[in-house]
Tab-separated table of C-alpha atoms in Angstrom:
chain	number	residue	atom	x	y	z
A	241	UNK	CA	81.362	56.078	140.494
A	242	UNK	CA	84.979	56.535	140.867
A	243	UNK	CA	87.230	55.046	138.164
A	244	UNK	CA	91.023	55.331	138.614
A	245	UNK	CA	93.610	54.747	135.583
A	246	UNK	CA	97.220	53.587	135.230
A	247	UNK	CA	97.914	55.898	138.370
A	248	UNK	CA	101.161	56.215	139.525
A	249	UNK	CA	103.029	58.416	142.003
A	250	UNK	CA	106.731	59.407	142.516
A	251	UNK	CA	108.818	60.921	145.557
A	252	UNK	CA	111.803	61.918	143.744
A	253	UNK	CA	113.632	58.515	142.146
A	254	UNK	CA	110.680	56.466	144.487
A	255	UNK	CA	107.875	55.387	142.496
A	256	UNK	CA	105.584	54.640	145.346
A	257	UNK	CA	102.257	54.088	143.579
A	258	UNK	CA	102.993	51.902	140.335
A	259	UNK	CA	99.687	52.321	137.635
A	260	UNK	CA	97.200	51.114	139.994
A	261	UNK	CA	93.830	51.278	138.341
A	262	UNK	CA	90.229	50.151	139.774
A	263	UNK	CA	86.588	50.921	139.880
A	264	UNK	CA	84.983	51.976	142.811
A	265	UNK	CA	80.833	51.493	142.193
A	266	UNK	CA	77.854	53.267	143.952
A	267	UNK	CA	77.397	52.911	147.210
A	268	UNK	CA	80.364	50.374	147.343
A	269	UNK	CA	82.902	49.288	150.442
A	270	UNK	CA	85.813	48.663	149.189
A	271	UNK	CA	88.771	47.819	151.004
A	272	UNK	CA	92.522	48.353	150.589
A	273	UNK	CA	94.765	46.197	152.456
A	274	UNK	CA	98.759	46.678	152.457
A	275	UNK	CA	101.558	46.611	155.372
A	276	UNK	CA	102.933	49.833	156.425
A	277	UNK	CA	104.117	51.654	153.180
A	278	UNK	CA	102.526	49.348	150.941
A	279	UNK	CA	101.597	52.897	149.201
A	280	UNK	CA	97.800	52.740	150.317
A	281	UNK	CA	97.876	56.531	151.935
A	282	UNK	CA	99.698	57.918	149.197
A	283	UNK	CA	97.091	56.494	146.827
A	284	UNK	CA	93.992	57.921	148.638
A	285	UNK	CA	96.220	61.377	149.052
A	286	UNK	CA	96.634	61.480	144.733
A	287	UNK	CA	93.025	60.370	144.366
A	288	UNK	CA	91.962	63.575	146.084
A	289	UNK	CA	94.736	65.613	144.224
A	290	UNK	CA	97.156	65.956	147.434
A	291	UNK	CA	99.894	64.862	145.660
A	292	UNK	CA	101.284	65.237	142.078
A	293	UNK	CA	100.014	62.417	139.927
A	294	UNK	CA	103.123	61.231	137.890
A	295	UNK	CA	100.729	59.557	135.103
A	296	UNK	CA	97.577	58.157	135.374
A	297	UNK	CA	94.189	59.867	135.427
A	298	UNK	CA	91.183	59.963	138.416
A	299	UNK	CA	87.590	59.739	136.632
A	300	UNK	CA	84.604	60.630	138.894
A	301	UNK	CA	81.309	60.103	136.820
A	302	UNK	CA	82.996	59.497	134.097
A	303	UNK	CA	84.893	63.269	134.105
A	304	UNK	CA	88.647	63.904	135.371
A	305	UNK	CA	87.852	64.572	139.094
A	306	UNK	CA	88.535	68.523	139.569
A	307	UNK	CA	90.660	70.460	142.787
A	308	UNK	CA	86.873	71.762	143.466
A	309	UNK	CA	85.422	67.808	144.158
A	310	UNK	CA	87.595	67.737	146.715
A	311	UNK	CA	84.980	68.205	150.337
A	312	UNK	CA	81.820	68.574	147.868
A	313	UNK	CA	82.188	65.054	145.915
A	314	UNK	CA	84.901	63.081	147.356
A	315	UNK	CA	85.588	63.550	151.346
A	316	UNK	CA	88.144	62.247	153.161
A	317	UNK	CA	89.268	60.624	157.273
A	318	UNK	CA	92.115	60.182	158.732
A	319	UNK	CA	93.666	58.359	161.263
A	320	UNK	CA	94.817	60.214	163.952
A	321	UNK	CA	91.823	62.325	165.635
A	322	UNK	CA	94.359	64.065	167.955
A	323	UNK	CA	95.791	65.898	165.117
A	324	UNK	CA	93.427	67.060	162.614
A	325	UNK	CA	91.400	68.990	164.785
A	326	UNK	CA	92.784	72.753	165.488
A	327	UNK	CA	92.756	72.733	168.869
A	328	UNK	CA	92.587	77.248	168.870
A	329	UNK	CA	88.803	76.696	167.577
A	330	UNK	CA	86.009	74.885	168.966
A	331	UNK	CA	84.797	72.279	166.596
A	332	UNK	CA	81.695	74.546	166.226
A	333	UNK	CA	83.945	76.741	164.408
A	334	UNK	CA	85.653	73.961	162.260
A	335	UNK	CA	82.712	72.199	160.934
A	336	UNK	CA	81.266	75.858	160.125
A	337	UNK	CA	84.101	76.562	158.076
A	338	UNK	CA	83.492	73.481	155.713
A	339	UNK	CA	80.217	74.329	155.946
A	340	UNK	CA	80.227	78.097	154.641
A	341	UNK	CA	82.814	77.128	152.103
A	342	UNK	CA	81.408	73.975	150.243
A	343	UNK	CA	77.720	75.048	150.924
A	344	UNK	CA	77.498	79.424	150.847
A	345	UNK	CA	75.804	78.961	154.407
A	346	UNK	CA	76.598	81.545	156.589
A	347	UNK	CA	75.870	82.803	160.182
A	348	UNK	CA	72.769	80.855	162.048
A	349	UNK	CA	72.087	78.438	159.230
A	350	UNK	CA	75.811	77.093	158.970
A	351	UNK	CA	75.385	76.955	163.179
A	352	UNK	CA	71.818	74.777	161.942
A	353	UNK	CA	73.705	72.946	159.859
A	354	UNK	CA	77.140	71.987	162.219
A	355	UNK	CA	74.414	71.228	164.955
A	356	UNK	CA	72.837	69.002	162.590
A	357	UNK	CA	75.924	67.002	161.643
A	358	UNK	CA	76.774	66.771	164.996
A	359	UNK	CA	73.425	64.785	165.501
A	360	UNK	CA	74.378	63.165	162.805
A	361	UNK	CA	77.306	61.482	164.499
A	362	UNK	CA	75.781	60.903	167.761
A	363	UNK	CA	77.153	63.337	169.736
A	364	UNK	CA	75.069	64.337	172.478
A	365	UNK	CA	73.419	68.022	173.436
A	366	UNK	CA	75.615	69.091	170.198
A	367	UNK	CA	73.733	72.732	171.311
A	368	UNK	CA	76.528	72.679	173.403
A	369	UNK	CA	79.032	71.012	172.644
A	370	UNK	CA	79.256	73.032	169.315
A	371	UNK	CA	81.180	75.608	171.725
A	372	UNK	CA	83.593	72.923	172.958
A	373	UNK	CA	87.239	73.017	171.598
A	374	UNK	CA	89.242	69.339	170.690
A	375	UNK	CA	91.045	68.858	173.984
A	376	UNK	CA	87.399	69.104	175.542
A	377	UNK	CA	86.503	65.390	173.586
A	378	UNK	CA	87.982	61.258	174.199
A	379	UNK	CA	89.230	60.491	170.768
A	380	UNK	CA	86.349	58.544	170.283
A	381	UNK	CA	84.620	61.931	170.511
A	382	UNK	CA	87.078	63.471	167.737
A	383	UNK	CA	86.438	60.958	165.011
A	384	UNK	CA	83.148	61.142	165.187
A	385	UNK	CA	83.829	65.091	164.786
A	386	UNK	CA	85.893	64.253	161.853
A	387	UNK	CA	83.002	62.146	160.333
A	388	UNK	CA	80.988	65.089	161.096
A	389	UNK	CA	83.493	67.066	158.825
A	390	UNK	CA	83.613	64.968	156.250
A	391	UNK	CA	80.145	64.633	155.822
A	392	UNK	CA	79.117	68.133	156.419
A	393	UNK	CA	78.929	68.647	152.288
A	394	UNK	CA	76.712	64.729	150.891
A	395	UNK	CA	79.939	63.498	149.699
A	396	UNK	CA	79.049	61.113	147.365
A	397	UNK	CA	82.532	59.267	148.290
A	398	UNK	CA	84.059	59.018	151.690
A	399	UNK	CA	87.583	57.906	152.097
A	400	UNK	CA	88.377	56.048	155.706
A	401	UNK	CA	92.467	55.900	156.614
A	402	UNK	CA	93.280	53.851	158.928
A	403	UNK	CA	89.724	55.407	160.815
A	404	UNK	CA	90.519	53.498	164.056
A	405	UNK	CA	94.043	52.994	164.421
A	406	UNK	CA	94.560	55.757	167.217
A	407	UNK	CA	91.828	54.737	169.741
A	408	UNK	CA	90.899	52.060	171.827
A	409	UNK	CA	89.432	48.376	170.749
A	410	UNK	CA	85.502	49.380	172.369
A	411	UNK	CA	85.715	52.718	170.442
A	412	UNK	CA	87.020	51.185	167.062
A	413	UNK	CA	83.903	49.121	166.577
A	414	UNK	CA	81.584	52.187	167.686
A	415	UNK	CA	83.201	54.401	164.970
A	416	UNK	CA	82.990	51.093	162.415
A	417	UNK	CA	78.980	50.697	163.371
A	418	UNK	CA	78.893	54.657	163.078
A	419	UNK	CA	79.916	54.164	159.446
A	420	UNK	CA	78.656	51.547	158.268
A	421	UNK	CA	74.803	53.360	159.836
A	422	UNK	CA	75.711	56.232	157.741
A	423	UNK	CA	77.018	54.558	154.825
A	424	UNK	CA	73.515	53.652	154.556
A	425	UNK	CA	72.090	56.161	155.987
A	426	UNK	CA	73.270	58.405	153.237
A	427	UNK	CA	74.291	56.380	150.446
A	428	UNK	CA	77.429	57.547	149.717
A	429	UNK	CA	80.651	54.708	148.634
A	430	UNK	CA	82.910	54.269	150.845
A	431	UNK	CA	86.906	53.101	150.366
A	432	UNK	CA	88.310	52.026	153.935
A	433	UNK	CA	92.421	52.091	153.927
A	434	UNK	CA	93.759	49.389	156.524
A	435	UNK	CA	96.421	47.022	157.297
A	436	UNK	CA	93.729	45.026	159.344
A	437	UNK	CA	92.061	41.842	157.792
A	438	UNK	CA	89.359	42.238	160.363
A	439	UNK	CA	87.668	45.704	159.311
A	440	UNK	CA	87.857	44.729	155.356
A	441	UNK	CA	86.202	41.281	156.879
A	442	UNK	CA	83.508	43.523	159.008
A	443	UNK	CA	82.677	46.898	156.228
A	444	UNK	CA	84.023	45.831	153.324
A	445	UNK	CA	82.581	43.604	149.683
A	446	UNK	CA	85.637	43.490	147.732
A	447	UNK	CA	89.328	44.272	148.399
A	448	UNK	CA	92.182	45.783	146.537
A	449	UNK	CA	95.806	44.045	148.407
A	450	UNK	CA	99.087	46.450	147.847
A	451	UNK	CA	101.968	45.852	147.874
A	452	UNK	CA	105.121	48.172	147.424
A	453	UNK	CA	102.663	50.846	144.956
A	454	UNK	CA	101.292	47.448	143.037
A	455	UNK	CA	97.865	45.921	143.410
A	456	UNK	CA	99.201	42.975	143.698
A	457	UNK	CA	94.981	41.110	144.081
A	458	UNK	CA	91.723	42.154	144.034
A	459	UNK	CA	89.078	39.857	144.915
A	460	UNK	CA	85.669	39.612	146.119
A	461	UNK	CA	86.507	39.506	150.516
A	462	UNK	CA	84.621	36.207	150.831
A	463	UNK	CA	86.976	34.868	148.164
A	464	UNK	CA	90.574	36.661	149.607
A	465	UNK	CA	89.945	34.657	152.954
A	466	UNK	CA	89.152	31.040	151.469
A	467	UNK	CA	91.456	30.955	148.420
A	468	UNK	CA	93.909	34.155	148.144
A	469	UNK	CA	95.728	33.667	144.829
A	470	UNK	CA	99.022	36.357	145.215
A	471	UNK	CA	101.908	35.046	147.477
A	472	UNK	CA	101.672	38.220	149.366
A	473	UNK	CA	98.616	37.942	150.224
A	474	UNK	CA	98.302	34.595	151.160
A	475	UNK	CA	101.330	35.231	153.587
A	476	UNK	CA	99.416	38.071	155.050
A	477	UNK	CA	95.892	35.153	155.372
A	478	UNK	CA	98.214	32.818	157.001
A	479	UNK	CA	99.374	35.003	159.374
A	480	UNK	CA	95.502	35.933	160.185
A	481	UNK	CA	95.258	32.332	161.162
A	482	UNK	CA	97.834	31.733	162.955
A	483	UNK	CA	96.834	34.844	164.795
A	484	UNK	CA	93.483	33.160	165.453
A	485	UNK	CA	94.592	30.062	166.193
A	486	UNK	CA	96.905	31.710	169.538
């Protein structure tokens, strides 16, 4: 279980995240919804201790989150697979680096694990593809590789930060279906960070709505659509209804 307690993040004089608190239960799919600049991605980076926390705590299974938990206990996939992979190394080398770092595997054992992970994310002919460079993959295939890297150490929690934004519509569905399949198969919890109501509705059971660094509403996904409480949430839902009616 992940518990965030009164978490705040400052950038110079700007408070980007303001006293955010929430719980993530085991095997839960939680959405964090908000427009660009609302603090969603900064919150995710703070959870992973990748930006300095001004105040508050992040607890994992009742203890303070440690830098060694990053990658091993909590992993993250980012919105742009085109820039997330290093172009000068094969995808196999990049997966094996993660495996060596967190699972203490080397040589053929690391390679076998990398091939296993490529199979897990449905990349065909993984024994051959492991030797390919990122430029030889489409955007959707790159994102599958990023998911493989994120899951290399069997994390308890996966944070997906706008994981389909840079992809075509058809490929977006494939990636979301893959994450859903892997969540059920491997039993991890997932946090979806997005501005997209459709992703929240498809993938999540509960949602936090962020505005200007604060959580302004927390509810079950079904309730947020049928009876939003906060004016900002109502505005988001009304805008969605207008788009659906167009």
